[in-house]
CSV table of C-alpha atoms in Angstrom, one decimal:
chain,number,residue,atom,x,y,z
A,1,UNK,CA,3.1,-48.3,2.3
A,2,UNK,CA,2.6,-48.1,-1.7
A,3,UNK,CA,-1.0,-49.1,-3.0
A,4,UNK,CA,-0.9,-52.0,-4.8
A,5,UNK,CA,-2.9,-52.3,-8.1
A,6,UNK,CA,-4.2,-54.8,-9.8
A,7,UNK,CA,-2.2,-55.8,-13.3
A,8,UNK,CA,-3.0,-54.7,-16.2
A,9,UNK,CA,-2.5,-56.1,-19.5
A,10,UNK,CA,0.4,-53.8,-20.9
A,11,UNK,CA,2.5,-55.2,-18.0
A,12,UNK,CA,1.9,-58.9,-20.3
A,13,UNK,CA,2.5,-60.1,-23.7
A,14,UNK,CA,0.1,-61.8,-25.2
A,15,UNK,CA,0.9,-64.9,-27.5
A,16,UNK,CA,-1.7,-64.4,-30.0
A,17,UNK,CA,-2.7,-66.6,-32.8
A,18,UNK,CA,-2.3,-64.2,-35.5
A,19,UNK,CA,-0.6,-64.4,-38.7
A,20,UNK,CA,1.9,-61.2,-37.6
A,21,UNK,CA,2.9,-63.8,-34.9
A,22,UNK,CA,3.9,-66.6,-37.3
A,23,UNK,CA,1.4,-69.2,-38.9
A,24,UNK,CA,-2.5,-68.6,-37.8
A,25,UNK,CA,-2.3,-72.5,-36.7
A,26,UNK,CA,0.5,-74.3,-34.6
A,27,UNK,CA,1.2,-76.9,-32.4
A,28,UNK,CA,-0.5,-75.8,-29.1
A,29,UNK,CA,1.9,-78.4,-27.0
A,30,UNK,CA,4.7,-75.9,-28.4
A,31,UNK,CA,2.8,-72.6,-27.0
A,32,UNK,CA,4.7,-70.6,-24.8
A,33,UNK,CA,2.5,-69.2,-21.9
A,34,UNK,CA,1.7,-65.7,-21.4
A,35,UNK,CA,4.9,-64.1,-18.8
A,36,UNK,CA,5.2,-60.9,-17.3
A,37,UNK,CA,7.4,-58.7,-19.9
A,38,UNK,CA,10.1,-58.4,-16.8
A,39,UNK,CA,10.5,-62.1,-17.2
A,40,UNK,CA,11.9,-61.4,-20.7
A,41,UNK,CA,14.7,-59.7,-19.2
A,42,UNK,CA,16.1,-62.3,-17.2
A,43,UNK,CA,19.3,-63.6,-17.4
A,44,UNK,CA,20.2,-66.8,-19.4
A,45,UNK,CA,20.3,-69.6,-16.7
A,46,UNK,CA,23.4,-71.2,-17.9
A,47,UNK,CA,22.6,-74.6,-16.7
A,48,UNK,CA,20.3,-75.9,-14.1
A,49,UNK,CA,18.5,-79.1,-14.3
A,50,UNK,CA,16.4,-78.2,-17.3
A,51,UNK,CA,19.1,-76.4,-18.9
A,52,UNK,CA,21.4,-79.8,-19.0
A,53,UNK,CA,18.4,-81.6,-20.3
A,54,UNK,CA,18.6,-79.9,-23.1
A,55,UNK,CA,22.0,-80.7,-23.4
A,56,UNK,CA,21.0,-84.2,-23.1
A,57,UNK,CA,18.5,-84.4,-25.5
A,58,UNK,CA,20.8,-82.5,-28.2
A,59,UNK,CA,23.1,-85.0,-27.6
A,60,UNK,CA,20.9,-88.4,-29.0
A,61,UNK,CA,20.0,-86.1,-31.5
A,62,UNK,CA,23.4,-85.8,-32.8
A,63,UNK,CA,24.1,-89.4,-31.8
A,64,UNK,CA,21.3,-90.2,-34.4
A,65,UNK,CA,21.5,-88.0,-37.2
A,66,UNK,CA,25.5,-86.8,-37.6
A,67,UNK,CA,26.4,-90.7,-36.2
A,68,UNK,CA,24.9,-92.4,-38.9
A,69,UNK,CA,26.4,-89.9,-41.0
A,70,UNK,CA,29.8,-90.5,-39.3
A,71,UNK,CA,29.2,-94.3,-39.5
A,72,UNK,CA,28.4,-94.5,-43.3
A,73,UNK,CA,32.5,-95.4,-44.1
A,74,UNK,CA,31.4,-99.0,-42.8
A,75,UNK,CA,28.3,-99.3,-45.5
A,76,UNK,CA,29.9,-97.6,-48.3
A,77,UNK,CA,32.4,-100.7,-47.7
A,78,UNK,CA,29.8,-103.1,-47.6
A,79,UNK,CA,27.6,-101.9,-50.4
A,80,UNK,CA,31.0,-101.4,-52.4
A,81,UNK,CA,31.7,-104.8,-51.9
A,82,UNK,CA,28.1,-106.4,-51.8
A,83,UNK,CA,24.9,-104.8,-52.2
A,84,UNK,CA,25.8,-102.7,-55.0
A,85,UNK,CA,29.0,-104.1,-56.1
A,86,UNK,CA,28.2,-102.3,-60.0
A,87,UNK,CA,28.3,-99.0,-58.7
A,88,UNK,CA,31.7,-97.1,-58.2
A,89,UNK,CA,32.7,-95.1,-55.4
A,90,UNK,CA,31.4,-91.8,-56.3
A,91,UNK,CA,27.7,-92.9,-56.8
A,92,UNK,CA,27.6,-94.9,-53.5
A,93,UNK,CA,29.3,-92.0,-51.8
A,94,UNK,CA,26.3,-90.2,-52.8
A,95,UNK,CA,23.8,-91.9,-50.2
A,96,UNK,CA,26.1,-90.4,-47.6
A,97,UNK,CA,26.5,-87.3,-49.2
A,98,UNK,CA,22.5,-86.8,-49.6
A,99,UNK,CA,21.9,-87.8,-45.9
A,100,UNK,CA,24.4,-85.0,-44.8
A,101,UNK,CA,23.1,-82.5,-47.7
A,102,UNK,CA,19.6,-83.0,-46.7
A,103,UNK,CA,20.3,-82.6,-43.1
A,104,UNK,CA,22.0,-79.6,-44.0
A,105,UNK,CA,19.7,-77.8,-46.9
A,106,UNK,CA,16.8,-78.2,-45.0
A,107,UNK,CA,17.9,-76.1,-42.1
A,108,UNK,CA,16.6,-72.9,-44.3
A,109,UNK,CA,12.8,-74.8,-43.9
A,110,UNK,CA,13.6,-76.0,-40.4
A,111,UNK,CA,15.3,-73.2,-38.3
A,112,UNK,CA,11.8,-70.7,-39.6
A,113,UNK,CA,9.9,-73.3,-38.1
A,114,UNK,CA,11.7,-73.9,-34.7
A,115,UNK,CA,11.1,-70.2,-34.1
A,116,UNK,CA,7.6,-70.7,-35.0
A,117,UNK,CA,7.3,-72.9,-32.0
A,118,UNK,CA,6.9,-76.3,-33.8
A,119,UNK,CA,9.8,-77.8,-31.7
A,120,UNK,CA,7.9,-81.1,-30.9
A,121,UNK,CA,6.4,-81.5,-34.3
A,122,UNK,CA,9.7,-81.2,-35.6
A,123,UNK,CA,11.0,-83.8,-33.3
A,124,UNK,CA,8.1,-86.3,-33.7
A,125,UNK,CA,8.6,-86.4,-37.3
A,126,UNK,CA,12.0,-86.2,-38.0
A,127,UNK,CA,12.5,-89.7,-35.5
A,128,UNK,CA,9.7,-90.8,-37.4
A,129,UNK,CA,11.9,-90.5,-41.2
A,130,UNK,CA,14.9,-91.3,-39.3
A,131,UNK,CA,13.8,-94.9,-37.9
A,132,UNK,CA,11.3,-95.9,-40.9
A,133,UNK,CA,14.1,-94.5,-44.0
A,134,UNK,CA,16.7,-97.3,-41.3
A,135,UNK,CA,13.8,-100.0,-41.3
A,136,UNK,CA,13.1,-99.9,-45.1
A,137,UNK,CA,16.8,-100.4,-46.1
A,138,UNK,CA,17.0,-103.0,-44.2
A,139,UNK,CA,15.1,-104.6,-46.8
A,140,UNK,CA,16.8,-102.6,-50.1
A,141,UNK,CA,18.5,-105.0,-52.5
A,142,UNK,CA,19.2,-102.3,-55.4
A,143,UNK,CA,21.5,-99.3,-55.3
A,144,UNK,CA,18.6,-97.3,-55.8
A,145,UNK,CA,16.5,-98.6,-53.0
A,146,UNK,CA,19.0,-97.5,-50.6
A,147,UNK,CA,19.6,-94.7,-52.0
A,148,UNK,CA,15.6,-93.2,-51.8
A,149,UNK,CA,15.8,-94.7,-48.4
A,150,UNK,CA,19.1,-94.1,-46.5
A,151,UNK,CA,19.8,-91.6,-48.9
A,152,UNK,CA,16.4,-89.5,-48.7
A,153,UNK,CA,14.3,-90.7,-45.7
A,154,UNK,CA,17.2,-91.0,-43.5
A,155,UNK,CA,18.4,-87.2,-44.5
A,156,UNK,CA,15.3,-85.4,-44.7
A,157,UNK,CA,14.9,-87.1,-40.9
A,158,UNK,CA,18.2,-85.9,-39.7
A,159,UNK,CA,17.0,-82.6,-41.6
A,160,UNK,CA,13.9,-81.6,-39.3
A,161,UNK,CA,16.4,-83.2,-36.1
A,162,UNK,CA,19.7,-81.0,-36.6
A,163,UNK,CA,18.4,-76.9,-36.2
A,164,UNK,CA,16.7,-78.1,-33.4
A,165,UNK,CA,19.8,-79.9,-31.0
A,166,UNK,CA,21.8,-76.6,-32.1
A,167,UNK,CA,19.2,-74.0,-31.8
A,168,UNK,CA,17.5,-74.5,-28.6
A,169,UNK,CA,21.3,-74.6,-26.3
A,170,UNK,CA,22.1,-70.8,-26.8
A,171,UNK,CA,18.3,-70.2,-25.1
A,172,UNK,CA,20.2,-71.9,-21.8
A,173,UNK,CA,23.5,-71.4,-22.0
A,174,UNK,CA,25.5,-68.3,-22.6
A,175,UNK,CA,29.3,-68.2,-20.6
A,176,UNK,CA,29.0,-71.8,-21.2
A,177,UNK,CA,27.5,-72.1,-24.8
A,178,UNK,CA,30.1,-73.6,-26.4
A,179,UNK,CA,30.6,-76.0,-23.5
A,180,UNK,CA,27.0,-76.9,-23.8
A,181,UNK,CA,27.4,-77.4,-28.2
A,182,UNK,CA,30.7,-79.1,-27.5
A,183,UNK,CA,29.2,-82.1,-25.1
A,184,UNK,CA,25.9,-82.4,-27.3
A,185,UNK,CA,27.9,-82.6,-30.5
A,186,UNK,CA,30.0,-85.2,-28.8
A,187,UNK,CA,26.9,-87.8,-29.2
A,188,UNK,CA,27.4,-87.2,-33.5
A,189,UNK,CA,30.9,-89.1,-32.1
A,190,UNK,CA,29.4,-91.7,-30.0
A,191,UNK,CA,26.8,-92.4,-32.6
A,192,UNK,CA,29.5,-93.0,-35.0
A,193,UNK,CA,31.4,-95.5,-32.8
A,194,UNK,CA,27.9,-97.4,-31.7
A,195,UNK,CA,26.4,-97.8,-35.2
A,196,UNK,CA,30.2,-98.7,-36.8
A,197,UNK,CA,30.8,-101.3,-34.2
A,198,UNK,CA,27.0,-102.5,-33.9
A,199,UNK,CA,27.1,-103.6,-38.0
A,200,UNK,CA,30.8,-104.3,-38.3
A,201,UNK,CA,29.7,-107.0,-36.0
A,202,UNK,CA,26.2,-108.1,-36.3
A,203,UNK,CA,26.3,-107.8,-40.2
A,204,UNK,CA,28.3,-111.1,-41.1
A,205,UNK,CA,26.5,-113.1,-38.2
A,206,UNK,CA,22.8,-111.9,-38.8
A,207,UNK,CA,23.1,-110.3,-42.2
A,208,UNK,CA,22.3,-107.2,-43.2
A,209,UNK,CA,18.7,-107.3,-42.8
A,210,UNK,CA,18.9,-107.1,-39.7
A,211,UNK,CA,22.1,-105.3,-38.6
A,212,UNK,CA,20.7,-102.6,-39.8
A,213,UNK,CA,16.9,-102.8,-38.2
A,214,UNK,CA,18.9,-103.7,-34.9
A,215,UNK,CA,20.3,-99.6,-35.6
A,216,UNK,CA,16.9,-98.6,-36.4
A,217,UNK,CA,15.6,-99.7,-33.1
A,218,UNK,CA,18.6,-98.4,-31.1
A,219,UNK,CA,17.8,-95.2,-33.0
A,220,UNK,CA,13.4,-95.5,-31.8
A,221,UNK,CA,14.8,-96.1,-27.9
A,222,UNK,CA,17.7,-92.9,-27.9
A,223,UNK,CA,15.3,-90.7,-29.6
A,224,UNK,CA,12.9,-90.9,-26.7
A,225,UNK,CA,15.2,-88.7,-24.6
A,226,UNK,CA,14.9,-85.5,-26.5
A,227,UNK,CA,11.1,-86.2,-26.9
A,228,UNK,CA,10.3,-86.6,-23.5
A,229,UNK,CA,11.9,-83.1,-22.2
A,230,UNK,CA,13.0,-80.9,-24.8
A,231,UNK,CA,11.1,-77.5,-24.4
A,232,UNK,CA,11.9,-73.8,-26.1
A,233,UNK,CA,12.3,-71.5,-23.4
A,234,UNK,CA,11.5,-68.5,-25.0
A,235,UNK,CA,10.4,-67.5,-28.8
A,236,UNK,CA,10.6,-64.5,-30.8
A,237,UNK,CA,7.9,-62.4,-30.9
A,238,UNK,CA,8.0,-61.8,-34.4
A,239,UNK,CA,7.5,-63.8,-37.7
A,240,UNK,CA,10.9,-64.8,-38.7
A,241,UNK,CA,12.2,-64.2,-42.4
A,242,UNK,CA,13.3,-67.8,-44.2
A,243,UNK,CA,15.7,-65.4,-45.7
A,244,UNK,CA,17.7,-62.6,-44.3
A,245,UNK,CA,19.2,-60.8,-47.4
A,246,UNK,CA,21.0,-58.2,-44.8
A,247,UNK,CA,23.2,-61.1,-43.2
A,248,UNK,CA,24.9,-61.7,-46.5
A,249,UNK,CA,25.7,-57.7,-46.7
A,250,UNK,CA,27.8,-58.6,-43.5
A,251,UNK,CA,31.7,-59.4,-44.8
A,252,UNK,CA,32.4,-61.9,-42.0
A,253,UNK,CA,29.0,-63.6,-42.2
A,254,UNK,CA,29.4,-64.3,-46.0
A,255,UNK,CA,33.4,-65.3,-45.6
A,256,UNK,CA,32.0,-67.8,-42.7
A,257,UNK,CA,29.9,-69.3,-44.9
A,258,UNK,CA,32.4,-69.8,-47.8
A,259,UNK,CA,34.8,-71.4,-45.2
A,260,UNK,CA,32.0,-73.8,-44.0
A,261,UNK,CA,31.6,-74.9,-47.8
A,262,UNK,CA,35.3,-75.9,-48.7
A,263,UNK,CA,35.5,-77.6,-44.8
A,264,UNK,CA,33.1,-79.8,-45.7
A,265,UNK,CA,34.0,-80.4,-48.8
A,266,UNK,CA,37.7,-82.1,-47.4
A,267,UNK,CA,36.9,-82.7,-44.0
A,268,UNK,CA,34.9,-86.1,-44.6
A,269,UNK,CA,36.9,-87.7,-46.9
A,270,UNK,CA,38.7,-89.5,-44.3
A,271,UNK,CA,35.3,-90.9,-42.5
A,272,UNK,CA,34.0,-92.2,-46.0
A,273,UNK,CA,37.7,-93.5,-47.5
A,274,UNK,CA,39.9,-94.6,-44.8
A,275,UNK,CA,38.4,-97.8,-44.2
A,276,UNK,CA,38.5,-98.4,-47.8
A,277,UNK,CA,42.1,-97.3,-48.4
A,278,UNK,CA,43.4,-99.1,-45.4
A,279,UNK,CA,42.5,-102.6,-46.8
A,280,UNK,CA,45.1,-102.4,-49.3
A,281,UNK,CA,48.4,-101.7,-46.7
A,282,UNK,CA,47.0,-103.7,-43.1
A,283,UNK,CA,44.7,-106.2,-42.1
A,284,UNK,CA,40.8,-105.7,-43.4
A,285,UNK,CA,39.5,-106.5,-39.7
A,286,UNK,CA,41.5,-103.9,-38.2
A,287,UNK,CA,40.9,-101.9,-41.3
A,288,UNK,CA,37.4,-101.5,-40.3
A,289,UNK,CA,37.8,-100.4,-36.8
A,290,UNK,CA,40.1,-97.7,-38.0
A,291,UNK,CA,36.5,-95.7,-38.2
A,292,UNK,CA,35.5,-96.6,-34.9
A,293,UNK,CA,38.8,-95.2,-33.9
A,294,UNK,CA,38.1,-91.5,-36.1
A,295,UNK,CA,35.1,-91.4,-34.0
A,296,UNK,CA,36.8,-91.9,-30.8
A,297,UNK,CA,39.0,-89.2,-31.5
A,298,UNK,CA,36.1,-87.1,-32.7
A,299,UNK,CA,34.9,-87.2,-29.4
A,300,UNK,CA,36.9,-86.2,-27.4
A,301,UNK,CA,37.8,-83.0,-29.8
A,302,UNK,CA,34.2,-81.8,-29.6
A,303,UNK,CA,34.8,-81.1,-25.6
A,304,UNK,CA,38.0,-80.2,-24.7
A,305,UNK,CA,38.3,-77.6,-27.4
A,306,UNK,CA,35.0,-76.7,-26.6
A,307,UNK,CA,35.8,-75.8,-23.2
A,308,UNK,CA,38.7,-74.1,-24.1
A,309,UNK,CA,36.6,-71.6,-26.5
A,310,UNK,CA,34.7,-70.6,-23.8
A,311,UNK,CA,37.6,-68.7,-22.4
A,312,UNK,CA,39.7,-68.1,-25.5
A,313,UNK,CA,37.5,-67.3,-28.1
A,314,UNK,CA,35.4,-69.1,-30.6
A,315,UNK,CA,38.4,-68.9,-33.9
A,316,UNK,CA,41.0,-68.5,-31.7
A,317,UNK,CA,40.3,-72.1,-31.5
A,318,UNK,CA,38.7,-73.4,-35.0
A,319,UNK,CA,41.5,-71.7,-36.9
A,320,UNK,CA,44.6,-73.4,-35.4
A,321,UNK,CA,42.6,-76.8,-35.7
A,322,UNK,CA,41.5,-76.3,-39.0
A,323,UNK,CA,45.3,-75.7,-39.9
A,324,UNK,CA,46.2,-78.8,-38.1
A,325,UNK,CA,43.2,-80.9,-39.6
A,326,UNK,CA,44.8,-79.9,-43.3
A,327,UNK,CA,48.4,-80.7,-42.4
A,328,UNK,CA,47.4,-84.2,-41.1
A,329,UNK,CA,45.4,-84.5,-44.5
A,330,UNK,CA,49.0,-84.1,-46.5
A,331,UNK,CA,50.5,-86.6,-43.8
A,332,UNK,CA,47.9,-88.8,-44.4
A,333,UNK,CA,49.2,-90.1,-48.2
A,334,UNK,CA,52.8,-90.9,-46.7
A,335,UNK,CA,50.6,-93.4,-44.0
A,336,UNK,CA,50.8,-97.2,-45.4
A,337,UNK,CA,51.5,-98.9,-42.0
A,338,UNK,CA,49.0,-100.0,-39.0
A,339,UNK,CA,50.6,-98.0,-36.3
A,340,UNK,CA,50.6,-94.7,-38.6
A,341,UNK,CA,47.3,-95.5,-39.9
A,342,UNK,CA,46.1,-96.0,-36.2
A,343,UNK,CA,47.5,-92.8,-34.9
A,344,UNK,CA,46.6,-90.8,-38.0
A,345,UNK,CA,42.8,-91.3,-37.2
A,346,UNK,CA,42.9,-90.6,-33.4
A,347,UNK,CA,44.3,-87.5,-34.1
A,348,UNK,CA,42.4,-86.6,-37.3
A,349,UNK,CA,39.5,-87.3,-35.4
A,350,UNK,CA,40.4,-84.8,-33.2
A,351,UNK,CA,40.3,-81.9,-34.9
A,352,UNK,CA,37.7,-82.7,-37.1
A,353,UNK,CA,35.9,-83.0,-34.4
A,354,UNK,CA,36.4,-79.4,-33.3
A,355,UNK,CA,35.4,-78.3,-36.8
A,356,UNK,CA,32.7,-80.5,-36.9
A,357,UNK,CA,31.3,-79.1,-33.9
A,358,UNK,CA,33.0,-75.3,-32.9
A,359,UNK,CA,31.2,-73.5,-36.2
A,360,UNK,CA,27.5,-73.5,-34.6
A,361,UNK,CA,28.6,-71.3,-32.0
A,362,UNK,CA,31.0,-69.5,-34.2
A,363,UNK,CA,27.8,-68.7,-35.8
A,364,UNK,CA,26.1,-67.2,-32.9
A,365,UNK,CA,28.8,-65.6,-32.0
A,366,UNK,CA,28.5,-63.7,-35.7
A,367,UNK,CA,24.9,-63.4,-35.3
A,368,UNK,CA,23.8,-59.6,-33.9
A,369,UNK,CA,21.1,-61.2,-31.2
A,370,UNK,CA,19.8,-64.5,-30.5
A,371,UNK,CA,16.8,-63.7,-32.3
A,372,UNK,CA,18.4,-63.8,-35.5
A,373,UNK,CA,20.2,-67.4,-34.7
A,374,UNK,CA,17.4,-69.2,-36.3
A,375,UNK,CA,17.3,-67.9,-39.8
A,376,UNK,CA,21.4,-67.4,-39.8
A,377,UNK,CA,22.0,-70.5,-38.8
A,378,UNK,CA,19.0,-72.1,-41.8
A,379,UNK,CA,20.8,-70.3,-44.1
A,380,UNK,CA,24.4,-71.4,-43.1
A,381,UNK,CA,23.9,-74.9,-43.0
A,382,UNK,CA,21.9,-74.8,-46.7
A,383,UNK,CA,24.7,-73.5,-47.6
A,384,UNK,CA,27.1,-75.6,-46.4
A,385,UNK,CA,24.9,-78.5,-47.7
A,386,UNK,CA,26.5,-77.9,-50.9
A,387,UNK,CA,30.2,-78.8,-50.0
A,388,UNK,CA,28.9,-81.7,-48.1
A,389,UNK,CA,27.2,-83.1,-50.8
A,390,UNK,CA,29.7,-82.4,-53.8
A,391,UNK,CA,32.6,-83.1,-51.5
A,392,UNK,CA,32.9,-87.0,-51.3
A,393,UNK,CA,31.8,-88.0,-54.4
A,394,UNK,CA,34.1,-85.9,-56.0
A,395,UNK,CA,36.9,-87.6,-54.4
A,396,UNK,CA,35.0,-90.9,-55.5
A,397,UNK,CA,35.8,-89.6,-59.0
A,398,UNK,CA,39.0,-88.7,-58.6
A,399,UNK,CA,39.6,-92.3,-57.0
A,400,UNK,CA,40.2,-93.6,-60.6
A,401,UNK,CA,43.5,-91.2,-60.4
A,402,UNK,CA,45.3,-92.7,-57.1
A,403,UNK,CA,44.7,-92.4,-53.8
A,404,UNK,CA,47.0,-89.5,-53.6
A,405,UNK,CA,45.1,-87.6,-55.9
A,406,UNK,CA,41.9,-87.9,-53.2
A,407,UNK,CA,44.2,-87.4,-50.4
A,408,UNK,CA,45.7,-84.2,-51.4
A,409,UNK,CA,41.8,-82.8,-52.5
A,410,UNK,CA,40.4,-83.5,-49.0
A,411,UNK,CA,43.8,-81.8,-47.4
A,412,UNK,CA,43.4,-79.0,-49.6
A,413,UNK,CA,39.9,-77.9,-49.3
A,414,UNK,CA,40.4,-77.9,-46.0
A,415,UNK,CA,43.1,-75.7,-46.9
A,416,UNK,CA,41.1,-73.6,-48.3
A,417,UNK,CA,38.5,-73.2,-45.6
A,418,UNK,CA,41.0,-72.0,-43.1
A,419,UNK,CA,41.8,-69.3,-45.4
A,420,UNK,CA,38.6,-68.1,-45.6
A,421,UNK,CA,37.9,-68.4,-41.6
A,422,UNK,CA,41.2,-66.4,-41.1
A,423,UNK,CA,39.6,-64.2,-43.3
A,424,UNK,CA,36.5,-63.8,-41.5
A,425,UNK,CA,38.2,-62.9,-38.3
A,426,UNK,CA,40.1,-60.4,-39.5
A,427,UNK,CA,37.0,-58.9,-40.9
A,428,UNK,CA,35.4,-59.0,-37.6
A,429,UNK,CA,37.9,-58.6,-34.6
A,430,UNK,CA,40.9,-57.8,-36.7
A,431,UNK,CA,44.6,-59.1,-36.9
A,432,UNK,CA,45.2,-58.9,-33.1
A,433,UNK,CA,45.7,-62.6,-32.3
A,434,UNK,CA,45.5,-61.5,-28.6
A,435,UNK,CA,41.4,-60.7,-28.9
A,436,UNK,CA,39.6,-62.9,-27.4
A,437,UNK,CA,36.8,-64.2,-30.7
């Protein structure tokens, strides 16, 4: 029989407090516990109870932070019409445009910091902005007020919220990753269809006051879910760059990123104008629903094509919907009737959904090892912040010109984004359309 011994400390890795480790201080609830080093190599569980946790805690994260986002077509009517009926298009476009920027750019603080371990500090504090920046603009009565509040406060919440729900699946899933993004990105759907439909219908029966704390509270009682359970299962070992100059040296990385940009530059046009446009052909009531009804669609296109990836390949499936997404852009400024309008936004809805929600695990699936996920994906969506906060108020501004002017620029940056992601898998798996990527 082999002697036992008693172990020693090279078969364990210590978590040390050091500053080689990441930050000398840090939120001990976050600390990982000291594991064998064996335990490092075991398999991704790919579900389990914990693992669908996760999934369900991503999932009211997206429903909170890319919902409101996907809801904001409803106050951009309203504040249009109402609360800041002197402003134009373009500037009120902007408070939409700064949630989804913010929420982007500061991916390039936040993903650093998730793989420092400050997962629940991010989470307390994000739900924190994202519920008080809802409660004070309940009260705003000036374009600016709601812009420092649902503008700023709302997107610097959804900002410490979003690396987080997209970060923390690929540490569970692995065959089933995109599964796993697809279902949790699904609640940035939901969210839209619950906070469209909850102000849409409390707004002329309670005001605005509080239609809008009614979605703050909604947004204090769903947020408990990813509080409550979310944990990292593992962390890197090492301090983790904010920058990583040698992913930009990487010719389908860069091309990724320039695709992201011009996809959400066009992509949201029709979630912040449709509504708006639709008043002038078909009824205004029904007119406002047609958002609810984007959502809907959105919904469903952030699983099904999800699941499909898994077995395809990631842009075997993005590309052909981004194609399709651009086409029904063009078809979209021949649509003046209720039945094309309706049908036009269940299946745009669709596919932006699978654009909206396919490129996170596009990413990782760019990305040399999970450990570099973090940083890559920081980077991406700081990046990507850009398009999505230039993109909608420049088709405010070009509003002035017709509304085929702005329909043809959403179609065609979207256009131009499928380019580029055609590009990037050619630079990375090549023109084989048989390859499984």
């Amino acid at each position: 029989m082999a002697e036992k011994r008693a172990p020693n400390w090279e078969d364990f890795e210590m978590k040390e407090n050091t500053t080689q480790d990441g930050p000398a201080f840090y939120d001990t609830s976050d600390t990982i516990p000291i594991i064998p080093k064996a335990a490092e190599k075991d398999e991704i569980p790919d579900g389990g109870l914990v693992g669908w946790y996760q999934v369900l805690g991503s999932f009211f994260l997206f429903f909170n932070t890319w919902g409101i986002i996907n809801s904001f077509g409803v106050f951009q009517t309203y504040y249009g019409d109402q609360l800041a009926s002197e402003a134009s298009a373009s500037a009120i476009s902007w408070i939409g445009s700064l949630q989804g920027a913010l929420l982007f750019s500061m991916g390039i603080i936040v993903g650093p910091l998730f793989d420092w371990g400050y997962l629940r500090s991010l989470l307390l504090a994000g739900s924190s902005l994202l519920v008080f920046g809802m409660i004070m603009a309940s009260v705003c009565t000036h374009y600016w007020q709601a812009m420092l509040t649902q503008g700023l406060l709302v997107g610097i919440g959804c900002g410490c919220l979003f690396v987080p729900s997209i970060a923390i699946l690929p540490m569970y899933f692995k065959k089933k990753k995109a599964l796993a993004v697809g279902v949790a990105a699904a609640g940035s759907s939901l969210g839209g269809i619950v906070f469209t439909i909850v102000f849409r219908q409390l707004q002329p029966k309670i005001g605005f006051g509080w239609a809008t704390r009614i979605i703050a509270i909604i947004m204090m009682v769903t947020l408990t879910v990813p509080a409550a359970g979310m944990k990292m299962r593992t962390r890197p070992a090492t301090r983790r760059q904010i920058f990583d100059a040698a992913a930009w040296k990487e010719a389908p990385y860069t091309l990724f990123n320039i695709a992201f940009i011009f996809l959400l530059m066009g992509i949201y046009v029709p979630f912040f104008y449709l509504q708006k446009y639709a008043r002038d052909f078909i009824d205004p009531d029904l007119a406002s629903y047609l958002l609810v009804i984007l959502n809907a669609g959105s919904f469903f296109g952030r699983i099904l094509p999800n699941f499909l990836a898994d077995k395809t390949g990631v842009f075997n499936i993005l590309i052909p919907s981004s194609f399709i997404a651009a086409f029904l852009g063009y078809m979209w400024i021949d649509i003046r009737n209720t039945a094309g309008l309706v049908v036009f936004a269940a299946i745009y809805g669709f596919f932006s959904g699978t654009l909206l929600s396919l490129p996170p695990t596009a990413l990782v699936t760019l990305s040399p090892n999970l450990s570099s996920v973090g940083v890559r994906l920081g980077m991406n969506t700081f990046v990507g912040s850009i398009g999505l906060a230039i993109g909608n108020p420049i088709a405010g501004a070009i509003l002035r010109f017709g509304w085929v002017k702005v329909q043809a620029y959403g179609a065609s940056c979207v256009v131009l984004g499928t380019m580029f992601l055609i590009a990037t898998r050619v630079a990375k798996a090549g023109w084989d359309v048989r390859t499984k990527f």
